[in-house]
XYZ file of C-alpha atoms in Angstrom:
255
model
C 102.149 113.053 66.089
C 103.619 112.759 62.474
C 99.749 112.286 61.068
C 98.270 115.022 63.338
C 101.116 117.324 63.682
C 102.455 118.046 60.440
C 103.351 121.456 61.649
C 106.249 120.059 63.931
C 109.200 119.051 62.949
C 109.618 115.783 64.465
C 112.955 113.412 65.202
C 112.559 109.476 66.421
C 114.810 107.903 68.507
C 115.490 104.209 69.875
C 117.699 103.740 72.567
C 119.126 100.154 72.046
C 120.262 98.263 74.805
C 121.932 95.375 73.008
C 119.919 93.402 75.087
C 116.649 93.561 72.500
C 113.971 91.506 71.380
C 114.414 90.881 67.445
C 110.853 91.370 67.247
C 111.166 94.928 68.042
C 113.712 95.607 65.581
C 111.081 94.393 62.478
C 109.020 96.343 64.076
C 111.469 99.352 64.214
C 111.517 98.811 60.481
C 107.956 98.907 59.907
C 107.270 102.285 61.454
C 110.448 103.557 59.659
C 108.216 102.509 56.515
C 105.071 104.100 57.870
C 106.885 107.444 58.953
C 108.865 107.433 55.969
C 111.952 108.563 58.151
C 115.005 107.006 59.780
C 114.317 106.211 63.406
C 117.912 106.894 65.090
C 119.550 104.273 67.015
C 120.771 105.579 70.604
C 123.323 102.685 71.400
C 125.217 103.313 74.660
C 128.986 104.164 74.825
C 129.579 101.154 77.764
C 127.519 97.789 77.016
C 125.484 95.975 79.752
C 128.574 94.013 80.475
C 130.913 97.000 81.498
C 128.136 98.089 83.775
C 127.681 94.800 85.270
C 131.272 94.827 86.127
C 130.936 98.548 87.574
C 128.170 97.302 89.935
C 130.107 94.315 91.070
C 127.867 91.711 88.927
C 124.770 92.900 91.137
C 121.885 92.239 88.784
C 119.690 95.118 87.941
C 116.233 95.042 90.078
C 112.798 96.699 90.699
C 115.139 98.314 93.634
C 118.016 99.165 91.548
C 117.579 99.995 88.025
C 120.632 100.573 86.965
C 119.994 99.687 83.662
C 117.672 102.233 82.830
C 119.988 104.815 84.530
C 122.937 103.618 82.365
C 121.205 102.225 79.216
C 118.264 104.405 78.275
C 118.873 107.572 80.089
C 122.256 108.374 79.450
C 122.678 107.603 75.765
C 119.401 109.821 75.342
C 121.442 112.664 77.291
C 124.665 112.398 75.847
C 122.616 112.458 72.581
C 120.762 115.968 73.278
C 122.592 117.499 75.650
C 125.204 119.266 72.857
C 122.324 120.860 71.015
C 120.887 122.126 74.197
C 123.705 123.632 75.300
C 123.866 125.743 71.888
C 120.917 126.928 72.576
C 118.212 124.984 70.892
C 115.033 124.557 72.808
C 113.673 121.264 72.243
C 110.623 118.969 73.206
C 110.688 115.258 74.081
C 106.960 113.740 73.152
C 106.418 110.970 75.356
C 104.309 108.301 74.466
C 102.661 107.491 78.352
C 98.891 106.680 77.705
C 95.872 108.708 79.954
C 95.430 105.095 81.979
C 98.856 104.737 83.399
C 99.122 107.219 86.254
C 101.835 105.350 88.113
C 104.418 106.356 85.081
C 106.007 109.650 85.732
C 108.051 109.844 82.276
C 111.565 111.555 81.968
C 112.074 114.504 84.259
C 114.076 117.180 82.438
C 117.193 118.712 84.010
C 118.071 121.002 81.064
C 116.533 124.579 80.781
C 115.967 124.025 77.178
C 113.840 120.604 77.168
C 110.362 120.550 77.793
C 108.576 117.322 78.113
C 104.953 116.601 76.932
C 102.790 113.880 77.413
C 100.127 113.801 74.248
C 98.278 110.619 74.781
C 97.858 111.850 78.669
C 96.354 115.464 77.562
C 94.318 114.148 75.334
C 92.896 111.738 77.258
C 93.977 108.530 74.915
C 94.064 105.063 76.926
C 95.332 101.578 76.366
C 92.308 100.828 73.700
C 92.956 104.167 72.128
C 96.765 103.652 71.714
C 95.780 100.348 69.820
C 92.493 102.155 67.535
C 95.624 104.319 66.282
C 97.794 101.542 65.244
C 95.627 99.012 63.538
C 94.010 102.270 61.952
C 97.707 102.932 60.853
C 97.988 99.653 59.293
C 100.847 98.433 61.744
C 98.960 96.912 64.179
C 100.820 95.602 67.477
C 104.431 94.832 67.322
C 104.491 90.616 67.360
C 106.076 90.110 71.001
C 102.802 91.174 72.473
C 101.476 87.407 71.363
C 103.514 86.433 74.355
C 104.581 89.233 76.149
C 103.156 92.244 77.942
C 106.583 94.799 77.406
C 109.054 95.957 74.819
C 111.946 95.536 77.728
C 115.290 93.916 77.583
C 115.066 90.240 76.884
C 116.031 89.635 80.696
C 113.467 92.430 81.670
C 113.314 91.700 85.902
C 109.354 92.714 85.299
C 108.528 90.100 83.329
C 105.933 87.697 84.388
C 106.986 83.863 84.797
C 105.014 82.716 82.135
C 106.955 85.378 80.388
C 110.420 84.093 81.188
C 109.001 80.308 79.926
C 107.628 82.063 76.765
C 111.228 83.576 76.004
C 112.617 80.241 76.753
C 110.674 78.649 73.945
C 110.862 81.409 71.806
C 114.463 83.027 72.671
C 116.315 79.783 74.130
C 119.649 81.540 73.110
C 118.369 84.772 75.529
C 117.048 82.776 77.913
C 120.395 80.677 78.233
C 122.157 84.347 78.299
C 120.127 85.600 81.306
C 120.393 82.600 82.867
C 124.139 82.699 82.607
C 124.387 86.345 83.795
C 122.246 85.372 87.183
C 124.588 82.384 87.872
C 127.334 84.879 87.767
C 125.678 87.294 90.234
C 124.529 84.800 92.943
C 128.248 83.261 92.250
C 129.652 86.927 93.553
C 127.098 87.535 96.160
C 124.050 89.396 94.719
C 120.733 89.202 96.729
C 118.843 89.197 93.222
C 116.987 86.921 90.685
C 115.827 87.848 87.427
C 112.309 86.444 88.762
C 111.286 86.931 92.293
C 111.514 84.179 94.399
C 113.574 81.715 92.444
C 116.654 81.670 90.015
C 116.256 80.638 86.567
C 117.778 77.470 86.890
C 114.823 76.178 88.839
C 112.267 78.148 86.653
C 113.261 76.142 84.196
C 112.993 72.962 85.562
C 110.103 70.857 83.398
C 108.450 70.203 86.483
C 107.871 73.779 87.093
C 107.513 75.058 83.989
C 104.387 72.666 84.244
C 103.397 74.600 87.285
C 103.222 77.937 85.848
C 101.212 76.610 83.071
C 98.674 75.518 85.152
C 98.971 78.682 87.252
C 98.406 80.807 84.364
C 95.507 78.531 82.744
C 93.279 78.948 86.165
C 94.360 82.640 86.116
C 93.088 82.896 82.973
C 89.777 81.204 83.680
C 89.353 83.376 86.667
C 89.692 86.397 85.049
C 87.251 85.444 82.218
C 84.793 84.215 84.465
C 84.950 87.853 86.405
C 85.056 89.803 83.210
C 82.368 92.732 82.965
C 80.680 91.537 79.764
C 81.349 94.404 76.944
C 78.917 94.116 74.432
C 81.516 95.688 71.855
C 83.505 92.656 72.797
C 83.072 88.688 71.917
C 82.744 86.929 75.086
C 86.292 84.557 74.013
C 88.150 87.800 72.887
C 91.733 87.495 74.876
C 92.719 88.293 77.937
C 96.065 90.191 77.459
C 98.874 90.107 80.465
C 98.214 93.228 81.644
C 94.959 92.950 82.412
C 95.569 88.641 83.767
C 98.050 90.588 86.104
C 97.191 93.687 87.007
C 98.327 96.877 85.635
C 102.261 95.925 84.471
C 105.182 97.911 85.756
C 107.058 99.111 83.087
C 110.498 100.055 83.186
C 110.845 103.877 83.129
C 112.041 105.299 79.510
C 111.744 101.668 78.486
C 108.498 100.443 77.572
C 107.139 101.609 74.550
């Protein structure tokens, strides 16, 4: 938008959890360098913690997303919602690419807020999305080595091999989410961070083993199915998305 619309007068905004990768702050950095202009910080006015108390320690789920309700939508209303009740008419570009039809984007309530989906209406996928940044000199922000999302650190959509990844990478955020699900099942709550099992046993070395080897034969099944692409070496990677289907992002999160 800010190379091809020079016409518009654009604002960026970041709503922060608190609960963030700090990968995607240097990356926040970088595109504040590229777009030569401050990228505002949403942060909201009650922490994870206060909501976690409000929905008696119940963890956050594919089912019940409170976080995104309380955490990415709200600050991002309480941020516009004075300006459009003076009367300013405003638009919210959303960045949902042409190849993820299961993502619906932010549905406006206001009168005055239009939403727009660029990369949709012009027809830009997954491959496109990544011509424009390694065109733009910032290539892909550095968590994609290991992950497939810009979520929380304790995103619920997360993969396994994800949740090992952050445990290598992130021990302290791993320890943290593993600390907020012992709480939960402690006062009842039917969730995990990962389906099926808690963290405790996810992290077991045993199993960690496990979903190394789970992933490796994933991985060889997927290359050995791969359409050949002539544009594309035969040992180029296999990202997570495409190991595991088409990801579920968290709505208003991924980015």
């Amino acid at each position: 938008m800010a190379q091809t619309r020079p016409d518009i007068e654009l604002e960026y905004f970041f709503t922060d959890t608190g609960k963030e990768l700090p990968e995607v702050y240097e990356y926040l950095g970088r595109l504040e360098g590229f777009l030569g202009k401050p990228i505002e910080r949403l942060n909201p006015d009650r922490d994870f913690d206060f909501w976690l108390r409000q929905y008696k320690s119940f963890l956050p789920s594919p089912r019940t997303r409170w976080c995104t309700r309380q955490l990415k939508i709200r600050p991002f209303e309480q941020w516009l919602w004075p300006a459009l009740d003076d009367g300013d008419e405003v638009v919210s570009y959303v960045a949902i690419r042409s190849d993820e039809n299961y993502r619906e984007g932010y549905s406006s309530t206001h009168p005055n807020l239009s939403v727009l989906l660029p990369f949709r209406e012009e027809g830009v996928d997954k491959a496109g999305v990544i011509d424009i940044l390694e065109a733009s000199g910032l290539g892909l922000p550095s968590y994609y080595e290991w992950r497939s999302r810009s979520g929380c650190t304790f995103c619920f959509f997360q993969q396994k091999i994800e949740w090992v990844r952050l445990m290598e990478r992130h021990p302290e955020s791993f320890e943290e989410a593993k600390s907020y699900e012992k709480n939960a099942i402690e006062h009842g709550s039917p969730f995990t961070w990962s389906q099926g099992e808690s963290l405790e046993d996810l992290a077991r070395p045993e199993r960690v083993e496990q979903i190394r080897e789970e992933h490796r034969k994933r991985l060889e099944r997927a290359k050995a199915k791969r359409v050949r692409n002539p544009l594309r070496s035969d040992d180029s990677e296999i990202d997570l998305d495409e190991l595991y289907g088409q990801a579920k992002v968290c709505l208003a999160c991924h980015k």
